Short mmCIF file of C-alpha atoms in Angstrom, two decimals:
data_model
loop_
_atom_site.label_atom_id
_atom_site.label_comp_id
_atom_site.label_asym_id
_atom_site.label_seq_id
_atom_site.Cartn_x
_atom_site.Cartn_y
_atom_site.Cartn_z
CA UNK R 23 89.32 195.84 27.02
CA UNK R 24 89.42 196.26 30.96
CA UNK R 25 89.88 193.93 33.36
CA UNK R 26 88.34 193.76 37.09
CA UNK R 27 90.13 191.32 39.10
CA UNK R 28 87.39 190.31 41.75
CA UNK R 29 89.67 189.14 45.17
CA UNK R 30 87.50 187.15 47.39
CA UNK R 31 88.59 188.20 51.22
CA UNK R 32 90.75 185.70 53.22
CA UNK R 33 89.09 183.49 56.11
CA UNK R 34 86.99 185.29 58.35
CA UNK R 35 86.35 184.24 62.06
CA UNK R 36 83.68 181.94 61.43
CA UNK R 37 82.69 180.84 64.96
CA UNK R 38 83.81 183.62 66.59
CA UNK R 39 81.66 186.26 68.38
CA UNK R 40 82.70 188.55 65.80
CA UNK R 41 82.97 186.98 62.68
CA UNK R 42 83.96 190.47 60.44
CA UNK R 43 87.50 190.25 60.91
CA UNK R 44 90.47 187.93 59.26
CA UNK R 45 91.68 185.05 61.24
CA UNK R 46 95.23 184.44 61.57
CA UNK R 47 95.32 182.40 58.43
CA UNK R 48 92.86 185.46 56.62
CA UNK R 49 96.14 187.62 57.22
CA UNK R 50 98.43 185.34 55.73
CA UNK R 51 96.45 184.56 52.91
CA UNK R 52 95.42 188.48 52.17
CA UNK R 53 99.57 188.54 52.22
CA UNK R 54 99.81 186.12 49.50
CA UNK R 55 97.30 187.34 47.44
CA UNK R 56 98.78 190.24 47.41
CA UNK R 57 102.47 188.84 46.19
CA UNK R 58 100.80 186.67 43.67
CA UNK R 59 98.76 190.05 42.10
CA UNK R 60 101.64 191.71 42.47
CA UNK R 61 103.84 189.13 40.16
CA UNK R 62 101.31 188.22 37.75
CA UNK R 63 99.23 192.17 37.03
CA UNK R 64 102.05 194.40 38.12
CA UNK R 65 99.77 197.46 39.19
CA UNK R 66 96.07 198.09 39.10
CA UNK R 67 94.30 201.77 38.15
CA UNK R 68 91.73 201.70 40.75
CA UNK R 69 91.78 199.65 43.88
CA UNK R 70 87.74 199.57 45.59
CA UNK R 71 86.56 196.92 48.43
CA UNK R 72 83.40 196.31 50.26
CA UNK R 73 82.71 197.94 53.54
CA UNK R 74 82.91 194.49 55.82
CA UNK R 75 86.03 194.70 57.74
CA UNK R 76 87.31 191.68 56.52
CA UNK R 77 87.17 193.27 53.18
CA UNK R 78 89.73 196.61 53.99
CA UNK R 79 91.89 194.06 56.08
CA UNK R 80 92.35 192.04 53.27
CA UNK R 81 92.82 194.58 51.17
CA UNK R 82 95.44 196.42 53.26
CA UNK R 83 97.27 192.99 53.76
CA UNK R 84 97.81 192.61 49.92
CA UNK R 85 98.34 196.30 49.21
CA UNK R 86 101.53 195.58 51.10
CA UNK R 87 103.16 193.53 48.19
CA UNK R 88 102.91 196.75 45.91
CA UNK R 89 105.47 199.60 45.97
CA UNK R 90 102.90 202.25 45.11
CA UNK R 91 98.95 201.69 44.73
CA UNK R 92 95.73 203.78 44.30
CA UNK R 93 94.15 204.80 47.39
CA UNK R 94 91.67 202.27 48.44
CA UNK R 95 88.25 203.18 47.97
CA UNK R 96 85.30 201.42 50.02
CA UNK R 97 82.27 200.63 47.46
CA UNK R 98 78.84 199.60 49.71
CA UNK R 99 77.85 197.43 46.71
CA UNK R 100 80.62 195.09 47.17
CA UNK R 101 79.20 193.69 50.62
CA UNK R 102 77.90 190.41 51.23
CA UNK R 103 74.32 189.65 51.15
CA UNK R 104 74.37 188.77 54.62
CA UNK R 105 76.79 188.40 57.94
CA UNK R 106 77.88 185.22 58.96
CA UNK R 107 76.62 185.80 62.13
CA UNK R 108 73.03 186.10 60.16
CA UNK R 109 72.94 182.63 58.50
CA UNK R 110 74.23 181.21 61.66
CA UNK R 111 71.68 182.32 63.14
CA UNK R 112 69.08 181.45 61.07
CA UNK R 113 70.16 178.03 60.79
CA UNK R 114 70.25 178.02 64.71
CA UNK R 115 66.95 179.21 64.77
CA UNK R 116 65.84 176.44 62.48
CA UNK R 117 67.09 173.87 64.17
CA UNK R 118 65.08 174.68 67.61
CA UNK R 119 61.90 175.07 65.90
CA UNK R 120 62.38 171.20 64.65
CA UNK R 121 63.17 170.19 67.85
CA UNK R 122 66.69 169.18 66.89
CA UNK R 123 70.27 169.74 68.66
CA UNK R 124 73.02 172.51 66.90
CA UNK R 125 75.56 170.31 65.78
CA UNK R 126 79.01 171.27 67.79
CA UNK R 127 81.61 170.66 64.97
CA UNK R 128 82.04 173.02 62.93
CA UNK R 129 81.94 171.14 59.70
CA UNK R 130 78.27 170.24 60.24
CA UNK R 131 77.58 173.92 61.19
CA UNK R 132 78.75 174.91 57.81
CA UNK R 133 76.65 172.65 56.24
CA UNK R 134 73.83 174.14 57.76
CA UNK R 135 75.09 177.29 57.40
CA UNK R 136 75.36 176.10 53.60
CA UNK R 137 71.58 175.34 53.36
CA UNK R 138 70.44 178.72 54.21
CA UNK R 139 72.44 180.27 51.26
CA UNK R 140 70.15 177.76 48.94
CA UNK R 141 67.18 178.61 50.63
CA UNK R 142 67.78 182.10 50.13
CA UNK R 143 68.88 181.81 46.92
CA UNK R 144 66.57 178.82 44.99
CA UNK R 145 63.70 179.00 47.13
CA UNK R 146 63.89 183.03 48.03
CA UNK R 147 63.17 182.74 52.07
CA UNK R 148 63.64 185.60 53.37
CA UNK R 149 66.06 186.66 55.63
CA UNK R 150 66.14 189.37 58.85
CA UNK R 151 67.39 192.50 57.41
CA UNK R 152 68.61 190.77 54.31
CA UNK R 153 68.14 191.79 50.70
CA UNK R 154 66.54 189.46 48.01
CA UNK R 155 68.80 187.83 45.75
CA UNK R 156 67.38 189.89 42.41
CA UNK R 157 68.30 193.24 44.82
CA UNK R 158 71.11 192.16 45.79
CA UNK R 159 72.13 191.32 42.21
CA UNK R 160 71.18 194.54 40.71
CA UNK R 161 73.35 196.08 43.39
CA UNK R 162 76.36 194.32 42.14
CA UNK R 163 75.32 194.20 38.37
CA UNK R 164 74.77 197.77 38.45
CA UNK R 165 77.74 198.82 40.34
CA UNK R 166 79.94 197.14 37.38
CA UNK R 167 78.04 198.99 34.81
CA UNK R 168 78.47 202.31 36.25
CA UNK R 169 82.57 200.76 36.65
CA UNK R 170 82.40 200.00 32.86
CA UNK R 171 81.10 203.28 32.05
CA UNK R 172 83.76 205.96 33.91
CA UNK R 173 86.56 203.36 32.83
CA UNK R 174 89.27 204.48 30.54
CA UNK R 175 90.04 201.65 27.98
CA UNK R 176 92.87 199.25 29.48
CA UNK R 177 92.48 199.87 33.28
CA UNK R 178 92.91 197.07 35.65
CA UNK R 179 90.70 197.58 39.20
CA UNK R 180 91.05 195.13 42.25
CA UNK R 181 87.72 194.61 43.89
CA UNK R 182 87.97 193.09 47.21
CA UNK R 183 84.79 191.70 47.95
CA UNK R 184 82.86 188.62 49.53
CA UNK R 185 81.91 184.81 47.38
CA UNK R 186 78.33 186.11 46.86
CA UNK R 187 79.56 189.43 44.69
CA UNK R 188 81.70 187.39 42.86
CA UNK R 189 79.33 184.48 42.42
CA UNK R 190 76.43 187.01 40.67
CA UNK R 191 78.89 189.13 38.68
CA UNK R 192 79.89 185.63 37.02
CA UNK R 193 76.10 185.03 35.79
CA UNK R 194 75.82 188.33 34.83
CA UNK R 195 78.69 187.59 32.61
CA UNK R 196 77.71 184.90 31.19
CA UNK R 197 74.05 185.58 31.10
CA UNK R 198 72.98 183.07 33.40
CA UNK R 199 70.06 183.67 35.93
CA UNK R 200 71.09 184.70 39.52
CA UNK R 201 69.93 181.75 40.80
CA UNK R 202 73.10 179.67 39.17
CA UNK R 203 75.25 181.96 41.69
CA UNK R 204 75.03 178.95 44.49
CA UNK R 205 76.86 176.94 41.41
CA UNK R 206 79.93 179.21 42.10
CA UNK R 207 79.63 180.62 45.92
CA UNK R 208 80.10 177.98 47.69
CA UNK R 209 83.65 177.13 45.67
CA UNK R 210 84.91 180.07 45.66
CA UNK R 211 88.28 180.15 47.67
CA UNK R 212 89.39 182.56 50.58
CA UNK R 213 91.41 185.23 48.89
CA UNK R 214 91.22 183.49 45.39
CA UNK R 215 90.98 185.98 42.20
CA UNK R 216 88.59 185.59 39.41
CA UNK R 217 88.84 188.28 36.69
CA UNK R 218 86.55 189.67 34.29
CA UNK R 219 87.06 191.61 30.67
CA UNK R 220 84.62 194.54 30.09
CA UNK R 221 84.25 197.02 27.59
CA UNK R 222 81.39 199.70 27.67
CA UNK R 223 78.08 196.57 28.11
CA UNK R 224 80.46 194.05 27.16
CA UNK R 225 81.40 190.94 29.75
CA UNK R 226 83.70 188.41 29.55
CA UNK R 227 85.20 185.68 32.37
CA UNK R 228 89.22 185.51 31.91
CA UNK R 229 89.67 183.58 35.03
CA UNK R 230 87.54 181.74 38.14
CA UNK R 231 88.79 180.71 41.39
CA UNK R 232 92.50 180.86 41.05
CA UNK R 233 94.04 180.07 43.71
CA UNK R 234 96.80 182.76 45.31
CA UNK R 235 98.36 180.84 47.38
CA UNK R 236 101.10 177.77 46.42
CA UNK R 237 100.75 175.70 49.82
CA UNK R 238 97.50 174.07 49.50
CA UNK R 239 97.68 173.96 53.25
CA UNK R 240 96.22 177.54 53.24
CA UNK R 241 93.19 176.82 51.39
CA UNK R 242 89.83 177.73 52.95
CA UNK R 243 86.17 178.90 52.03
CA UNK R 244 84.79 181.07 54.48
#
């Protein structure tokens, strides 16, 4: 068997006018991730993360715990199925057509920011420039099959990727519908690992949500 280690990115700048980059406690968790992968896989065959910037910056920040790695490679189908900036947005948007005032703290923002993920998921309202959730799932699903397929028997690949990604390759898995994803996403931890066994159209979960980093104090999910 194979195993793909599936590294959510650290925190992103949620807030920020440009939410596609790590925040100062992204870096340091990227950092830790990569020290922990480093202690407990050794080395990985194939290294591959999505093309968000948050994705190669927390890639680059755990490569650095490795004496010698793969080059990276930059898959499209590991990218979110939306921005932040896009469900912010949306849930902006929502808000002024009730009549109602955007909430200033941030925790009530992600809340809202929350309910757009189930609307697009459970109730499949659509999003601007957004895929569907069965596209954006065969996107994932069949970027691990083609994985599976040009794999060599034993290989280990790091996938740096985003909570969605993660969240459908773990119904795929274990044959749940898509839909179950929002059971995972929105506990999936910045720059937590969650690994998968394959073997030619064989699936298996090893792992979910593991936490990378020791000081609980570093523990985020966006």
């Amino acid at each position: 068997m194979s195993t793909l280690y599936l590294l959510r990115h650290g925190q992103a700048s949620f807030g920020e006018a440009d939410y596609d980059q790590l925040s100062w406690l992204g870096e340091l968790q990227a950092a830790e991730a990569g020290r922990f992968l480093a202690a407990r896989v050794g080395a990985f065959d194939r290294i591959v993360a999505g093309p968000s910037r948050r994705h190669a910056q927390t890639a680059r920040g755990a490569l650095a715990a490795f004496e010698a790695a793969p080059k990276l490679e930059i898959e499209p189908a590991l990218d979110e199925f939306a921005h932040g900036h896009t469900l912010l947005d949306a849930a902006h948007a929502r808000c002024l057509s009730g009549g109602l005032h955007w909430p200033q703290t941030s925790a009530a923002q992600m809340r809202l920011y929350g309910a757009e993920i189930r609307r697009w998921a459970l109730e499949g309202e659509a999003l601007p420039g957004v895929p569907t959730l069965d596209e954006f799932s065969c996107r994932a699903v069949v970027w691990f099959a083609q994985l599976a397929a040009q794999s060599p028997r034993g290989q280990r690949v790091l996938a740096v990727t985003s909570a969605g990604v993660i969240a459908v390759l773990m119904c795929a898995a274990l044959r749940l519908p898509a839909g179950r994803m929002i059971d995972f996403v929105e506990s999936i931890g910045n720059a937590s690992v969650t690994s998968l066994a394959f073997s030619g159209t064989r699936r298996g979960l090893v792992s979910f949500n593991v936490a990378t980093a020791s000081d609980t104090a570093w523990s985020s999910r966006i």
